[in-house]
Every structure is written in structure tokens, then in C-alpha cells.
Short mmCIF file of C-alpha atoms and ligand atoms in Angstrom, two decimals:
data_model
loop_
_atom_site.label_atom_id
_atom_site.label_comp_id
_atom_site.label_asym_id
_atom_site.label_seq_id
_atom_site.Cartn_x
_atom_site.Cartn_y
_atom_site.Cartn_z
CA UNK A 1207 -27.75 50.13 30.10
CA UNK A 1208 -28.83 51.12 27.39
CA UNK A 1209 -26.03 53.37 25.67
CA UNK A 1210 -27.16 56.73 25.69
CA UNK A 1211 -27.57 55.77 29.49
CA UNK A 1212 -23.70 54.58 29.47
CA UNK A 1213 -22.47 58.41 28.16
CA UNK A 1214 -25.01 60.30 30.46
CA UNK A 1215 -23.34 58.32 33.22
CA UNK A 1216 -19.17 58.56 31.61
CA UNK A 1217 -19.71 63.28 30.99
CA UNK A 1218 -21.31 63.07 34.42
CA UNK A 1219 -18.24 61.69 35.55
CA UNK A 1220 -15.54 62.89 33.01
CA UNK A 1221 -17.27 66.59 32.51
CA UNK A 1222 -14.60 67.90 34.06
CA UNK A 1223 -14.13 71.56 31.69
CA UNK A 1224 -10.23 73.24 30.79
CA UNK A 1225 -9.89 76.61 32.21
CA UNK A 1226 -9.35 79.25 30.18
CA UNK A 1227 -5.10 80.08 30.83
CA UNK A 1228 -5.01 76.74 30.75
CA UNK A 1229 -7.02 75.89 26.80
CA UNK A 1230 -4.33 78.61 26.01
CA UNK A 1231 -1.61 77.03 27.04
CA UNK A 1232 -1.88 73.93 26.06
CA UNK A 1233 -2.32 75.48 22.11
CA UNK A 1234 0.83 77.38 22.60
CA UNK A 1235 2.68 74.12 23.35
CA UNK A 1236 1.92 73.18 19.85
CA UNK A 1237 2.41 75.47 18.17
CA UNK A 1238 -1.03 76.47 17.30
CA UNK A 1239 -0.77 80.19 17.60
CA UNK A 1240 -2.06 83.22 16.29
CA UNK A 1241 1.27 84.19 14.59
CA UNK A 1242 1.86 80.70 13.24
CA UNK A 1243 1.06 79.84 8.92
CA UNK A 1244 -1.54 77.38 10.31
CA UNK A 1245 -2.87 76.86 6.35
CA UNK A 1246 -1.94 73.49 6.06
CA UNK A 1247 -1.98 72.69 9.39
CA UNK A 1248 -5.30 70.42 10.89
CA UNK A 1249 -6.40 71.06 14.91
CA UNK A 1250 -6.81 67.75 16.91
CA UNK A 1251 -9.50 67.74 19.54
CA UNK A 1252 -10.70 64.61 20.49
CA UNK A 1253 -12.99 65.49 22.93
CA UNK A 1254 -14.27 69.19 23.26
CA UNK A 1255 -17.10 69.20 25.98
CA UNK A 1256 -18.37 72.59 25.81
CA UNK A 1257 -15.09 74.28 23.77
CA UNK A 1258 -12.86 75.64 26.10
CA UNK A 1259 -10.29 74.48 23.99
CA UNK A 1260 -12.06 74.33 20.88
CA UNK A 1261 -13.06 78.02 20.95
CA UNK A 1262 -9.29 78.98 21.58
CA UNK A 1263 -8.06 76.62 19.28
CA UNK A 1264 -11.25 78.52 15.99
CA UNK A 1265 -9.66 82.21 17.46
CA UNK A 1266 -6.33 81.33 16.91
CA UNK A 1267 -7.30 79.33 13.34
CA UNK A 1268 -8.82 83.16 12.10
CA UNK A 1269 -5.97 85.11 13.07
CA UNK A 1270 -3.51 83.58 11.93
CA UNK A 1271 -5.60 83.84 8.33
CA UNK A 1272 -5.85 87.27 8.32
CA UNK A 1273 -2.12 87.72 10.66
CA UNK A 1274 -0.97 86.15 7.08
CA UNK A 1275 -3.05 88.75 5.05
CA UNK A 1276 -5.94 85.62 4.02
CA UNK A 1277 -9.30 85.53 4.00
CA UNK A 1278 -10.07 82.41 4.22
CA UNK A 1279 -12.96 80.36 1.63
CA UNK A 1280 -14.88 77.37 3.61
CA UNK A 1281 -12.79 75.50 1.19
CA UNK A 1282 -9.70 76.81 3.76
CA UNK A 1283 -11.44 76.37 6.35
CA UNK A 1284 -13.41 73.26 6.79
CA UNK A 1285 -10.23 70.60 6.84
CA UNK A 1286 -8.55 72.45 9.27
CA UNK A 1287 -10.62 71.46 12.94
CA UNK A 1288 -11.31 67.71 13.80
CA UNK A 1289 -13.33 67.78 17.27
CA UNK A 1290 -15.45 64.51 18.35
CA UNK A 1291 -17.95 64.70 21.43
CA UNK A 1292 -20.41 61.62 23.15
CA UNK A 1293 -22.31 64.04 24.90
CA UNK A 1294 -26.02 65.58 22.92
CA UNK A 1295 -26.05 68.55 25.65
CA UNK A 1296 -22.66 69.12 25.14
CA UNK A 1297 -22.85 69.18 21.45
CA UNK A 1298 -25.47 71.17 20.13
CA UNK A 1299 -24.06 73.82 23.51
CA UNK A 1300 -20.01 73.98 21.93
CA UNK A 1301 -21.95 74.18 18.25
CA UNK A 1302 -23.97 77.09 19.42
CA UNK A 1303 -21.17 79.03 21.17
CA UNK A 1304 -18.64 77.96 18.13
CA UNK A 1305 -21.62 79.76 15.47
CA UNK A 1306 -22.05 82.89 17.60
CA UNK A 1307 -18.41 83.10 17.50
CA UNK A 1308 -18.03 82.42 14.14
CA UNK A 1309 -20.59 85.43 13.40
CA UNK A 1310 -18.52 87.12 15.51
CA UNK A 1311 -15.40 87.62 14.00
CA UNK A 1312 -17.26 87.85 10.46
CA UNK A 1313 -18.02 84.35 8.48
CA UNK A 1314 -21.33 84.34 7.43
CA UNK A 1315 -24.39 82.49 9.01
CA UNK A 1316 -24.41 79.75 6.41
CA UNK A 1317 -20.55 78.79 6.37
CA UNK A 1318 -20.67 79.36 9.89
CA UNK A 1319 -23.72 76.63 9.91
CA UNK A 1320 -21.88 74.66 7.34
CA UNK A 1321 -18.44 74.56 8.96
CA UNK A 1322 -19.87 73.90 13.06
CA UNK A 1323 -21.48 71.11 11.62
CA UNK A 1324 -17.68 69.19 9.82
CA UNK A 1325 -15.64 70.28 12.41
CA UNK A 1326 -17.57 69.55 15.55
CA UNK A 1327 -18.77 65.35 15.08
CA UNK A 1328 -20.82 64.20 17.84
CA UNK A 1329 -18.82 61.01 17.82
CA UNK A 1330 -17.07 58.53 19.66
CA UNK A 1331 -13.27 58.81 19.69
CA UNK A 1332 -12.08 56.15 20.51
CA UNK A 1333 -13.96 54.02 17.82
CA UNK A 1334 -12.96 56.92 15.06
CA UNK A 1335 -10.73 55.74 12.53
CA UNK A 1336 -7.73 57.41 12.62
CA UNK A 1337 -7.95 61.02 10.82
CA UNK A 1338 -4.13 62.36 10.52
CA UNK A 1339 -3.63 65.58 12.30
CA UNK A 1340 -0.65 68.11 12.60
CA UNK A 1341 -1.87 69.52 16.27
CA UNK A 1342 -3.15 67.73 19.38
CA UNK A 1343 -4.80 69.75 22.33
CA UNK A 1344 -7.08 67.55 24.84
CA UNK A 1345 -8.11 67.68 28.40
CA UNK A 1346 -9.20 63.50 28.07
CA UNK A 1347 -11.70 62.30 30.66
CA UNK A 1348 -9.90 60.13 33.43
CA UNK A 1349 -11.94 57.93 34.20
CA UNK A 1350 -10.46 54.49 36.04
CA UNK A 1351 -11.55 51.64 33.57
CA UNK A 1352 -13.96 50.14 36.20
CA UNK A 1353 -16.03 53.27 36.54
CA UNK A 1354 -16.55 53.26 32.59
CA UNK A 1355 -20.38 51.94 32.05
CA UNK A 1356 -19.86 47.85 31.16
CA UNK A 1357 -21.69 48.36 27.32
CA UNK A 1358 -19.08 51.07 26.96
CA UNK A 1359 -15.81 49.42 28.71
CA UNK A 1360 -16.37 46.17 26.12
CA UNK A 1361 -16.83 47.90 23.23
CA UNK A 1362 -13.89 49.29 23.80
CA UNK A 1363 -11.92 46.86 24.47
CA UNK A 1364 -13.29 44.73 21.40
CA UNK A 1365 -11.80 47.86 19.48
CA UNK A 1366 -8.76 48.94 21.06
CA UNK A 1367 -5.17 47.32 21.63
CA UNK A 1368 -5.27 45.77 25.20
CA UNK A 1369 -2.18 48.37 26.07
CA UNK A 1370 -4.07 51.30 26.31
CA UNK A 1371 -7.28 49.90 27.92
CA UNK A 1372 -5.47 49.49 31.05
CA UNK A 1373 -6.10 51.66 34.17
CA UNK A 1374 -7.86 54.63 32.88
CA UNK A 1375 -9.46 55.84 29.63
CA UNK A 1376 -7.60 58.45 29.28
CA UNK A 1377 -4.70 56.26 28.45
CA UNK A 1378 -6.20 54.65 25.69
CA UNK A 1379 -7.46 58.32 24.69
CA UNK A 1380 -3.65 58.95 24.37
CA UNK A 1381 -2.98 56.14 22.69
CA UNK A 1382 -5.65 57.19 19.85
CA UNK A 1383 -4.57 60.58 19.82
CA UNK A 1384 -1.15 59.50 18.58
CA UNK A 1385 -2.45 57.45 16.48
CA UNK A 1386 -4.20 60.76 14.46
CA UNK A 1387 -0.42 62.88 14.74
CA UNK A 1388 1.71 59.65 13.89
CA UNK A 1389 3.03 62.06 11.13
CA UNK A 1390 4.79 64.65 12.36
CA UNK A 1391 1.96 66.06 14.77
CA UNK A 1392 2.13 67.24 18.71
CA UNK A 1393 0.32 66.55 21.31
CA UNK A 1394 -0.42 68.45 24.42
CA UNK A 1395 -2.90 67.04 27.27
CA UNK A 1396 -3.94 68.20 30.21
CA UNK A 1397 -3.97 64.21 31.97
CA UNK A 1398 -3.99 63.35 35.30
CA UNK A 1399 -0.48 63.47 37.19
CA UNK A 1400 -1.99 58.84 38.10
CA UNK A 1401 -1.67 57.04 34.91
CA UNK A 1402 1.87 57.99 34.94
CA UNK A 1403 3.51 56.76 37.89
CA UNK A 1404 0.94 53.04 38.26
CA UNK A 1405 2.33 50.21 36.69
CA UNK A 1406 -0.65 50.38 33.43
CA UNK A 1407 1.32 54.26 33.01
CA UNK A 1408 3.73 52.49 33.13
CA UNK A 1409 3.44 50.03 30.66
CA UNK A 1410 1.59 52.67 28.50
CA UNK A 1411 5.18 54.93 28.73
CA UNK A 1412 7.45 52.22 27.23
CA UNK A 1413 5.03 51.12 24.99
CA UNK A 1414 5.03 55.42 23.24
CA UNK A 1415 8.78 55.39 23.59
CA UNK A 1416 9.25 52.25 22.39
CA UNK A 1417 6.67 53.67 18.85
CA UNK A 1418 9.25 56.47 18.95
CA UNK A 1419 7.59 58.96 20.75
CA UNK A 1420 8.88 61.43 23.54
CA UNK A 1421 6.72 62.21 26.52
CA UNK A 1422 7.42 65.92 28.23
CA UNK A 1423 6.19 66.57 31.30
CA UNK A 1424 5.45 70.61 30.53
CA UNK A 1425 3.99 71.10 33.97
CA UNK A 1426 4.13 69.38 36.78
CA UNK A 1427 0.95 70.76 38.72
CA UNK A 1428 -0.45 73.39 36.67
CA UNK A 1429 -2.80 76.47 38.94
CA UNK A 1430 -6.23 76.19 38.40
CA UNK A 1431 -6.22 74.03 35.27
CA UNK A 1432 -10.23 72.87 35.10
CA UNK A 1433 -13.29 75.91 35.04
CA UNK A 1434 -14.51 74.20 38.54
CA UNK A 1435 -12.24 72.99 42.25
CA UNK A 1436 -11.77 69.74 41.83
CA UNK A 1437 -9.80 66.44 43.80
CA UNK A 1438 -7.80 65.15 41.62
CA UNK A 1439 -4.48 66.13 40.82
CA UNK A 1440 -2.90 67.15 37.30
CA UNK A 1441 -0.10 68.09 34.78
CA UNK A 1442 0.46 68.71 31.06
CA UNK A 1443 1.86 66.48 29.17
CA UNK A 1444 3.98 66.63 25.87
CA UNK A 1445 3.53 63.93 23.08
CA UNK A 1446 6.09 64.90 20.31
CA UNK A 1447 7.10 61.66 17.63
CA UNK A 1448 10.73 61.28 16.94
CA UNK A 1449 11.79 63.32 13.91
CA UNK A 1450 11.51 60.75 11.01
CA UNK A 1451 13.63 61.43 7.46
CA UNK A 1452 11.80 58.30 6.60
CA UNK A 1453 8.39 60.31 7.11
CA UNK A 1454 7.92 61.34 3.25
CA UNK A 1455 9.32 58.51 1.92
CA UNK A 1456 6.25 55.97 4.42
CA UNK A 1457 3.55 58.37 4.05
CA UNK A 1458 4.06 57.53 0.31
CA UNK A 1459 3.52 54.14 1.10
CA UNK A 1460 0.73 54.82 2.85
CA UNK A 1461 -0.76 56.50 -0.17
CA UNK A 1462 -0.20 53.66 -2.81
CA UNK A 1463 -1.57 51.16 -0.37
CA UNK A 1464 -5.33 53.36 0.29
CA UNK A 1465 -5.66 52.83 -3.51
CA UNK A 1466 -4.40 49.19 -4.13
CA UNK A 1467 -7.05 48.08 -0.54
CA UNK A 1468 -9.81 50.61 -2.03
CA UNK A 1469 -9.22 49.21 -5.82
CA UNK A 1470 -9.41 45.57 -4.44
CA UNK A 1471 -12.30 46.29 -1.57
CA UNK A 1472 -14.51 47.76 -4.23
CA UNK A 1473 -13.66 43.99 -6.54
CA UNK A 1474 -13.94 41.58 -4.32
CA UNK A 1475 -15.25 43.15 -1.10
CA UNK A 1476 -14.15 42.38 2.67
CA UNK A 1477 -13.22 39.88 5.09
CA UNK A 1478 -16.40 40.63 7.19
CA UNK A 1479 -18.18 40.81 3.48
CA UNK A 1480 -17.11 37.04 2.97
CA UNK A 1481 -17.87 35.69 6.70
CA UNK A 1482 -15.29 35.61 7.75
CA UNK A 1483 -14.94 36.43 11.74
CA UNK A 1484 -12.77 37.99 13.93
CA UNK A 1485 -12.66 38.42 17.38
CA UNK A 1486 -9.48 39.60 20.20
CA UNK A 1487 -8.71 36.94 22.89
CA UNK A 1488 -10.74 37.21 26.23
CA UNK A 1489 -9.25 39.26 28.74
CA UNK A 1490 -8.81 36.73 31.40
CA UNK A 1491 -7.24 39.64 34.86
CA UNK A 1492 -5.40 38.36 37.61
CA UNK A 1493 -1.77 38.40 35.06
CA UNK A 1494 -1.24 34.50 35.00
CA UNK A 1495 -3.69 33.47 37.31
CA UNK A 1496 -5.58 31.63 35.39
CA UNK A 1497 -2.68 30.38 32.93
CA UNK A 1498 -1.64 26.88 33.37
CA UNK A 1499 2.01 26.01 32.72
CA UNK A 1500 3.33 22.83 31.18
CA UNK A 1501 3.90 21.36 34.42
CA UNK A 1502 1.28 22.16 36.76
CA UNK A 1503 -1.65 19.45 37.85
CA UNK A 1504 -4.85 21.11 38.36
CA UNK A 1505 -7.92 19.88 40.20
CA UNK A 1506 -9.81 21.57 38.14
CA UNK A 1507 -12.16 19.86 36.11
CA UNK A 1508 -11.15 18.86 32.68
CA UNK A 1509 -14.25 20.95 30.20
CA UNK A 1510 -12.76 24.01 32.05
CA UNK A 1511 -9.66 23.59 31.29
CA UNK A 1512 -8.47 24.55 27.13
CA UNK A 1513 -5.40 25.26 25.33
CA UNK A 1514 -4.20 28.72 25.73
CA UNK A 1515 -1.87 30.07 22.87
CA UNK A 1516 0.59 33.21 23.73
CA UNK A 1517 2.55 35.33 21.00
CA UNK A 1518 6.00 33.26 20.77
CA UNK A 1519 3.18 29.88 20.27
CA UNK A 1520 2.86 31.43 16.83
CA UNK A 1521 5.73 31.07 15.17
CA UNK A 1522 5.20 28.80 11.65
CA UNK A 1523 2.48 27.59 9.30
CA UNK A 1524 0.82 25.95 12.71
CA UNK A 1525 0.09 25.26 15.95
CA UNK A 1526 -0.78 21.70 16.33
CA UNK A 1527 0.09 21.44 20.53
CA UNK A 1528 -0.94 24.19 22.59
CA UNK A 1529 2.26 24.39 25.57
CA UNK A 1530 -0.09 26.44 28.17
CA UNK A 1531 -3.68 25.92 29.52
CA UNK A 1532 -6.61 28.70 30.97
CA UNK A 1533 -9.57 28.40 33.52
CA UNK A 1534 -12.47 29.53 32.30
CA UNK A 1535 -15.52 29.54 34.23
CA UNK A 1536 -17.69 28.72 31.32
CA UNK A 1537 -19.11 25.68 29.29
CA UNK A 1538 -18.44 24.21 25.71
CA UNK A 1539 -21.92 25.90 24.95
CA UNK A 1540 -20.45 29.48 26.60
CA UNK A 1541 -22.92 29.93 29.29
CA UNK A 1542 -21.48 31.38 32.94
CA UNK A 1543 -21.13 28.12 35.57
CA UNK A 1544 -22.32 28.15 38.44
CA UNK A 1545 -19.52 27.17 41.09
CA UNK A 1546 -21.23 24.87 43.32
CA UNK A 1547 -21.67 22.44 40.95
CA UNK A 1548 -17.50 22.54 40.34
CA UNK A 1549 -16.05 21.28 43.20
CA UNK A 1550 -12.22 21.41 41.22
CA UNK A 1551 -13.27 24.84 40.25
CA UNK A 1552 -14.30 25.92 43.72
CA UNK A 1553 -11.67 24.86 45.77
CA UNK A 1554 -8.56 26.55 42.86
CA UNK A 1555 -10.85 29.97 42.77
CA UNK A 1556 -10.94 29.46 47.16
CA UNK A 1557 -7.57 29.51 46.79
CA UNK A 1558 -6.81 32.32 45.33
CA UNK A 1559 -9.32 34.27 46.26
CA UNK A 1560 -7.67 36.67 47.93
CA UNK A 1561 -5.66 37.94 44.13
CA UNK A 1562 -9.16 37.26 41.48
CA UNK A 1563 -10.77 39.60 44.51
CA UNK A 1564 -8.29 42.47 44.35
CA UNK A 1565 -8.54 43.27 40.59
CA UNK A 1566 -10.43 46.40 40.12
CA UNK A 1567 -13.27 45.37 38.02
CA UNK A 1568 -14.36 42.45 40.85
CA UNK A 1569 -13.82 43.92 43.72
CA UNK A 1570 -17.31 44.51 44.54
CA UNK A 1571 -18.69 41.51 42.51
CA UNK A 1572 -20.14 37.92 44.52
CA UNK A 1573 -18.30 36.60 40.48
CA UNK A 1574 -14.37 37.40 41.61
CA UNK A 1575 -13.81 33.73 40.21
CA UNK A 1576 -15.11 35.29 37.07
CA UNK A 1577 -13.41 35.86 33.89
CA UNK A 1578 -12.90 39.76 32.42
CA UNK A 1579 -14.54 39.31 29.25
CA UNK A 1580 -16.42 36.55 28.61
CA UNK A 1581 -15.60 32.60 26.46
CA UNK A 1582 -18.08 31.86 24.07
CA UNK A 1583 -18.51 28.70 22.38
CA UNK A 1584 -16.99 30.35 19.60
CA UNK A 1585 -14.03 29.62 21.24
CA UNK A 1586 -14.24 26.12 20.62
CA UNK A 1587 -15.52 26.42 17.32
CA UNK A 1588 -12.20 25.39 15.01
CA UNK A 1589 -10.00 25.86 13.11
CA UNK A 1590 -9.11 29.07 13.18
CA UNK A 1591 -6.25 31.24 12.21
CA UNK A 1592 -4.38 33.66 14.39
CA UNK A 1593 -2.52 36.96 14.22
CA UNK A 1594 -0.97 38.57 17.05
CA UNK A 1595 -2.36 42.21 17.34
CA UNK A 1596 1.83 44.17 17.26
CA UNK A 1597 3.72 42.27 14.34
CA UNK A 1598 6.44 43.53 12.50
CA UNK A 1599 5.28 41.53 9.20
CA UNK A 1600 1.83 40.51 8.88
CA UNK A 1601 1.20 36.59 9.09
CA UNK A 1602 -1.30 34.18 10.34
CA UNK A 1603 -1.24 30.95 11.87
CA UNK A 1604 -3.14 28.14 11.74
CA UNK A 1605 -4.69 26.91 15.24
CA UNK A 1606 -5.68 22.96 15.00
CA UNK A 1607 -5.66 22.45 18.57
CA UNK A 1608 -9.16 24.92 19.74
CA UNK A 1609 -6.93 27.36 21.68
CA UNK A 1610 -8.18 30.45 23.71
CA UNK A 1611 -5.45 32.99 22.40
CA UNK A 1612 -4.27 36.06 24.62
CA UNK A 1613 -6.43 39.05 25.09
CA UNK A 1614 -3.09 40.72 22.19
CA UNK A 1615 -4.10 38.08 19.99
CA UNK A 1616 -6.61 38.39 17.13
CA UNK A 1617 -8.92 34.71 15.86
CA UNK A 1618 -10.28 34.61 12.66
CA UNK A 1619 -12.76 32.27 12.03
CA UNK A 1620 -13.34 31.59 8.19
CA UNK A 1621 -16.95 31.48 7.25
CA UNK A 1622 -16.88 29.42 3.65
CA UNK A 1623 -13.07 29.04 2.65
CA UNK A 1624 -10.97 26.68 3.39
CA UNK A 1625 -9.05 27.41 6.27
CA UNK A 1626 -5.69 26.43 5.02
CA UNK A 1627 -5.98 28.58 1.48
CA UNK A 1628 -7.61 31.26 2.91
CA UNK A 1629 -4.32 31.06 5.39
CA UNK A 1630 -2.52 31.15 1.85
CA UNK A 1631 -4.65 33.52 0.40
CA UNK A 1632 -4.61 36.51 3.31
CA UNK A 1633 -0.24 35.57 4.22
CA UNK A 1634 0.73 36.71 0.34
CA UNK A 1635 -0.23 40.05 0.22
CA UNK A 1636 -3.67 41.06 1.88
CA UNK A 1637 -2.71 41.46 5.07
CA UNK A 1638 0.12 43.37 4.25
CA UNK A 1639 -1.73 45.51 2.02
CA UNK A 1640 -3.98 46.14 5.16
CA UNK A 1641 -1.30 46.65 7.30
CA UNK A 1642 0.44 49.32 5.63
CA UNK A 1643 -3.03 51.58 4.23
CA UNK A 1644 -4.67 51.18 7.45
CA UNK A 1645 -2.35 50.36 10.63
CA UNK A 1646 -0.70 53.49 12.47
CA UNK A 1647 2.45 53.18 12.19
CA UNK A 1648 5.80 52.36 14.66
CA UNK A 1649 8.77 52.39 15.07
CA UNK A 1650 10.99 49.69 12.73
CA UNK A 1651 8.64 48.67 10.43
CA UNK A 1652 6.25 46.86 14.01
CA UNK A 1653 2.31 47.28 12.70
CA UNK A 1654 -0.37 47.20 15.21
CA UNK A 1655 -3.84 45.61 14.20
CA UNK A 1656 -7.18 46.19 15.17
CA UNK A 1657 -9.96 44.52 14.38
CA UNK A 1658 -11.37 46.82 12.05
CA UNK A 1659 -8.77 46.80 10.07
CA UNK A 1660 -8.51 42.73 9.91
CA UNK A 1661 -12.32 43.03 8.77
CA UNK A 1662 -11.62 46.07 5.69
CA UNK A 1663 -8.97 43.28 4.45
CA UNK A 1664 -9.97 43.13 0.91
CA UNK A 1665 -11.24 39.24 0.20
CA UNK A 1666 -13.39 37.84 -2.16
CA UNK A 1667 -15.87 35.16 -1.04
CA UNK A 1668 -15.58 32.00 -1.93
CA UNK A 1669 -18.41 30.68 -2.65
CA UNK A 1670 -18.19 33.77 -5.58
CA UNK A 1671 -14.82 32.58 -7.67
CA UNK A 1672 -14.89 30.51 -10.53
CA UNK A 1673 -14.38 27.20 -10.13
CA UNK A 1674 -10.98 27.70 -11.82
CA UNK A 1675 -9.55 29.36 -9.56
CA UNK A 1676 -11.39 27.54 -6.28
CA UNK A 1677 -9.27 24.98 -7.62
CA UNK A 1678 -5.89 27.78 -8.27
CA UNK A 1679 -5.63 28.94 -5.14
CA UNK A 1680 -6.32 25.31 -3.23
CA UNK A 1681 -3.93 23.99 -5.59
CA UNK A 1682 -0.44 21.57 -4.84
CA UNK A 1683 1.84 23.56 -6.85
CA UNK A 1684 3.08 26.97 -6.50
CA UNK A 1685 2.08 27.63 -10.37
CA UNK A 1686 -1.58 27.12 -9.84
CA UNK A 1687 -1.75 29.26 -6.77
CA UNK A 1688 0.19 31.98 -8.10
CA UNK A 1689 -1.60 32.08 -11.10
CA UNK A 1690 -4.93 32.75 -9.61
CA UNK A 1691 -3.81 34.71 -6.76
CA UNK A 1692 -2.23 37.07 -9.82
CA UNK A 1693 -4.93 37.43 -11.85
CA UNK A 1694 -7.19 37.84 -8.81
CA UNK A 1695 -5.01 40.37 -6.84
CA UNK A 1696 -3.05 42.23 -9.99
CA UNK A 1697 0.53 41.29 -8.29
CA UNK A 1698 2.48 37.72 -7.77
CA UNK A 1699 2.59 36.66 -4.17
CA UNK A 1700 4.80 37.92 -1.89
CA UNK A 1701 5.33 41.26 -4.27
CA UNK A 1702 3.14 43.98 -3.02
CA UNK A 1703 6.23 46.40 -3.17
CA UNK A 1704 4.50 47.99 -0.10
CA UNK A 1705 7.70 47.18 2.09
C1 LIG B 2593 -12.44 65.92 30.77
S1 LIG B 2593 -14.28 66.81 29.76
C2 LIG B 2593 -12.94 67.69 28.83
C3 LIG B 2593 -14.25 68.50 27.73
C4 LIG B 2593 -13.26 70.06 26.99
N1 LIG B 2593 -12.22 69.58 26.21
C5 LIG B 2593 -12.37 70.84 28.14
O1 LIG B 2593 -11.24 70.92 27.64
O2 LIG B 2593 -13.20 72.16 28.32
C6 LIG B 2593 -14.31 65.35 28.51
C7 LIG B 2593 -15.73 65.38 27.54
O3 LIG B 2593 -14.95 64.04 26.79
C8 LIG B 2593 -16.52 63.50 26.78
N2 LIG B 2593 -15.98 62.45 25.79
C9 LIG B 2593 -16.50 61.26 26.63
N3 LIG B 2593 -16.08 59.69 26.35
C10 LIG B 2593 -15.34 60.30 25.47
C11 LIG B 2593 -15.65 59.25 24.01
N4 LIG B 2593 -15.05 58.20 23.31
N5 LIG B 2593 -15.70 60.28 22.73
C12 LIG B 2593 -15.59 61.32 23.16
N6 LIG B 2593 -15.86 62.62 23.70
C13 LIG B 2593 -16.42 61.50 25.01
C14 LIG B 2593 -17.37 63.66 27.45
O4 LIG B 2593 -18.81 63.80 27.39
C15 LIG B 2593 -16.33 65.27 28.04
O5 LIG B 2593 -17.42 66.27 27.49
#
């Protein structure tokens, strides 16, 4: 299915717009009101639809300026609103309605045209780099992952943290909204009441709490939440980050890290431009069914059994032997196998038919024995560097086992860099700069990496370095390494002073 057909299908499934009283309630709950001083605030509406929440938010913004005795300029207004919408027809509608509202509120047509273009972005919110929002109000899509069109689901799984790609798409939205609001913003969302009680909801709630957020159910069953009548129940939830005294300090560090990152990227380029490849470990599905413990004897053919690495295996500089193994229905060339030709594998999955076929992704399909993600040939190519998605000190471990990592671990193939030198360089501060500049702030120094942050880690191409620098970086003695590293990146290894 092509992307535009997938967007159409997703929109059909989720375009259930918010009623006016509930849009007003969401905005009241986060304090986006006409009486408040909103002159420095930023409202995020992640999926604007036809603007139920957005239009009311803009109306309140204009009244707020007026009630504080100010006539706002374009420069005052433009940074105050950020909204996204994926569906082109909805984008055209909300822009038209917004323009009309602005003109009725005495904004000149020329400013109104510019504002609607800046305020409503026709882009996928889930794939955006988080900005900063002080207020977030939303009615995110409730769509079970198994009903998300496959082409979108696989991009999301590649790019979003695994805790947010389970159960329901609204969880991914909540997670991303938290990133926008991580510096003290508040979020009000009209969501399905179901996700909070389901198992995946529990995992997300725990993750959210561990990152220092408080979730309150402001209204368990709001009446008439939508413009049309639907079967699903909904709830209004309020998410607020715990007030942090360290907040200012951490935002200063972030600015410093961003300046360092900008400077190094402009001088050297990025890890992606240097030819490295980054992938997240494949999603398997069915809990630990595909994973073999050390004592398990497997009847499955050797070709389909590979080393498997979890977070707790990534200690120290290198993993030489893997504790666990994983069964993958893909051959070494990355092709999906035909189980008729693999009797051992067939016997294995026949005995696990119940648990494997219950997975929502495969319920109606014959290939219920598959892993959720494919396992392309790249996974057999080594060595590579591995890094957990969640960590409190960014650090890559060298994998010499040719292993397949869990879905919460990133792998970096070194391209033209010698892998041990790349590891040394990344661990000496470059990953830390990326983390501090880009990764959403979590509690107690924890960081969450995304593939795209990793790819934006500053790194020169190996072939662009002078022979002296190449020898220095690969040098035996710490002194040689330090000299070249500092010459290239402007700080001594391990001393970014961002911690
Ligand atoms: C439940 S409706 C809510 C619309 C509006 N916020 C409201 O409250 O009336 C969800 C909207 O999200 C849009 N949408 C779905 N996925 C999106 C994404 N990844 N990025 C931006 N918009 C998305 C859909 O096209 C749909 O219009």
C-alpha cells in the first residue's frame, strides 16, 4: 500500500473529532485560558483534525493578548502555536477555518495566511523531532496497532521507543507529547479509557511514572466527548511532569550541548554521513517464545538459531559469547523461509501454535509463526556496536557474536571506520553530546535514544581524516588517542563537562 492510501485508511479509522465543550475543558485543565498570560507560552496540538481544539486554543490566545492590553505582532503570535495533521484534506479544512477566524479577529489577510502555514504543519507528528511546548491538548487517534496500516506501523516501530509501540497508537502520541512538554509543560488528552487498564497501558504508565510524570484521570466518562456518536468510551487524562528545581540547570546544559553538536556537525558531518548504519533490534512478539535459554535444547535447524543479546549482556567493552539464542524464521540471506522445508522449525512452532497465533498482528494470517519484524541479512554481518535505547551513560559495547539484539537495543555497523576505533571515539563524549542535545529528559539522569539521534551524532568520515589522525585515534597509547581526539573535537576524551 502506498503512503497516501495508508494515511487515508488511518484517517478513516480515527477521525472522530472533539466536541466544543470537551475541547474547552481540555484547554481549561492545562490553563490555556484567555485570562492567563500566554505571551511566552506554546500550545501543541499534535493531530489537529478539523481544528476543534486548535481553533478554540487560537481564540483564547488572541483574547489573552487583548486582556493583557497588547496588540500582538506576527513575531509575538507565530511561536505560540504548533500543530500537526497528516491528512491533506483535514489540513486544508483546518487552515481554511483558522484563516477565517483570524480575519474575523482583525488579523490582516497577509498575516493570517502566513500564520496558518506556520501553525498547521502537514507532517507526521510521531516522526517529528520534539520541540518545546508549555501546554498540550489533544484527542489522539485510538487505533490498535494491528489496525495501523503496515507501512506506517513499520516506520513507527523503527523510529519510536518500544514502550510506546504497543497496544494502541494513542500511547505513542502520549509518549511523544511528553517529550515536547518535558521541560515543565502540562498535557490534557481525551483518550480511550481502555489503554490504561490493559497490560500495555500498565507498562506505559510505569515507564511514565519512572520518568517523573504524574497521571491524573480528570474525568472518567465525559459526556458527549465527540462531534458524532461512537461506541468507544473515553476519559480525560492530565499528565504533568514533577516540578524540578534542577530544570533551569538542565536546560542550560541542553543549550550548551546543542551548541557543541551544531559546531561539530558543521565541521565533521554526522554518523550517518560517515557511512555507519543504525538499526533497532527486531521486534519478535509473543513474549520470550522465540528466545532459548542456555539449557534449552532446540530441535530447530541451526541456520535458524542465532545468538541473542539483551540489555544485561551489554556490560563492559565487548561481548564475545552470547548467553541466549533466538529462533528466527529467516535464512542467512534474510529471506523468509518456507516452513515446509524446515521440519525442525515446523515441529517447534506447531507445539507453540496457540501462543504464536494469538498475537494480534498474526491472528488472521497463515504465517502466524513469523517474528513481527523481518531479520534481514545485515544482522549476520559483524562486528557491530550495541547500545541500549534507555541508559544513564551513553556507551556502546562491541558485539563479536554476530548476535541479534532485543528490540530495545540499537546496533551500529561501522561502515569504513575500524570498529574498535569507532567505539572508542563514540564512548569518549560524542554520544554524550548527542544525548544531552537531543534525547528527551528523563528522571535521574536517564536518557532515551532514538535512531535519528544516533545518526546525528557528530562523526567525520574515516577516509576524510589525515593519516596522522587515523593513526592517533587507533593508537596503542592513551596519549596518542587523546592528542588526535582533542585536536579533532575540541575537548579531551571523557570531558564534555555536560554531566
Ligand atoms: C481523533 S482525531 C482528532 C482531531 C482533533 N484533534 C479533534 O480533537 O477534533 C485524530 C486526527 O489525527 C490525525 N493523525 C493520525 N495520525 C497522525 C500523525 N501521525 N500525525 C499527525 N496527525 C495524525 C488524523 O488524520 C485525525 O485527523
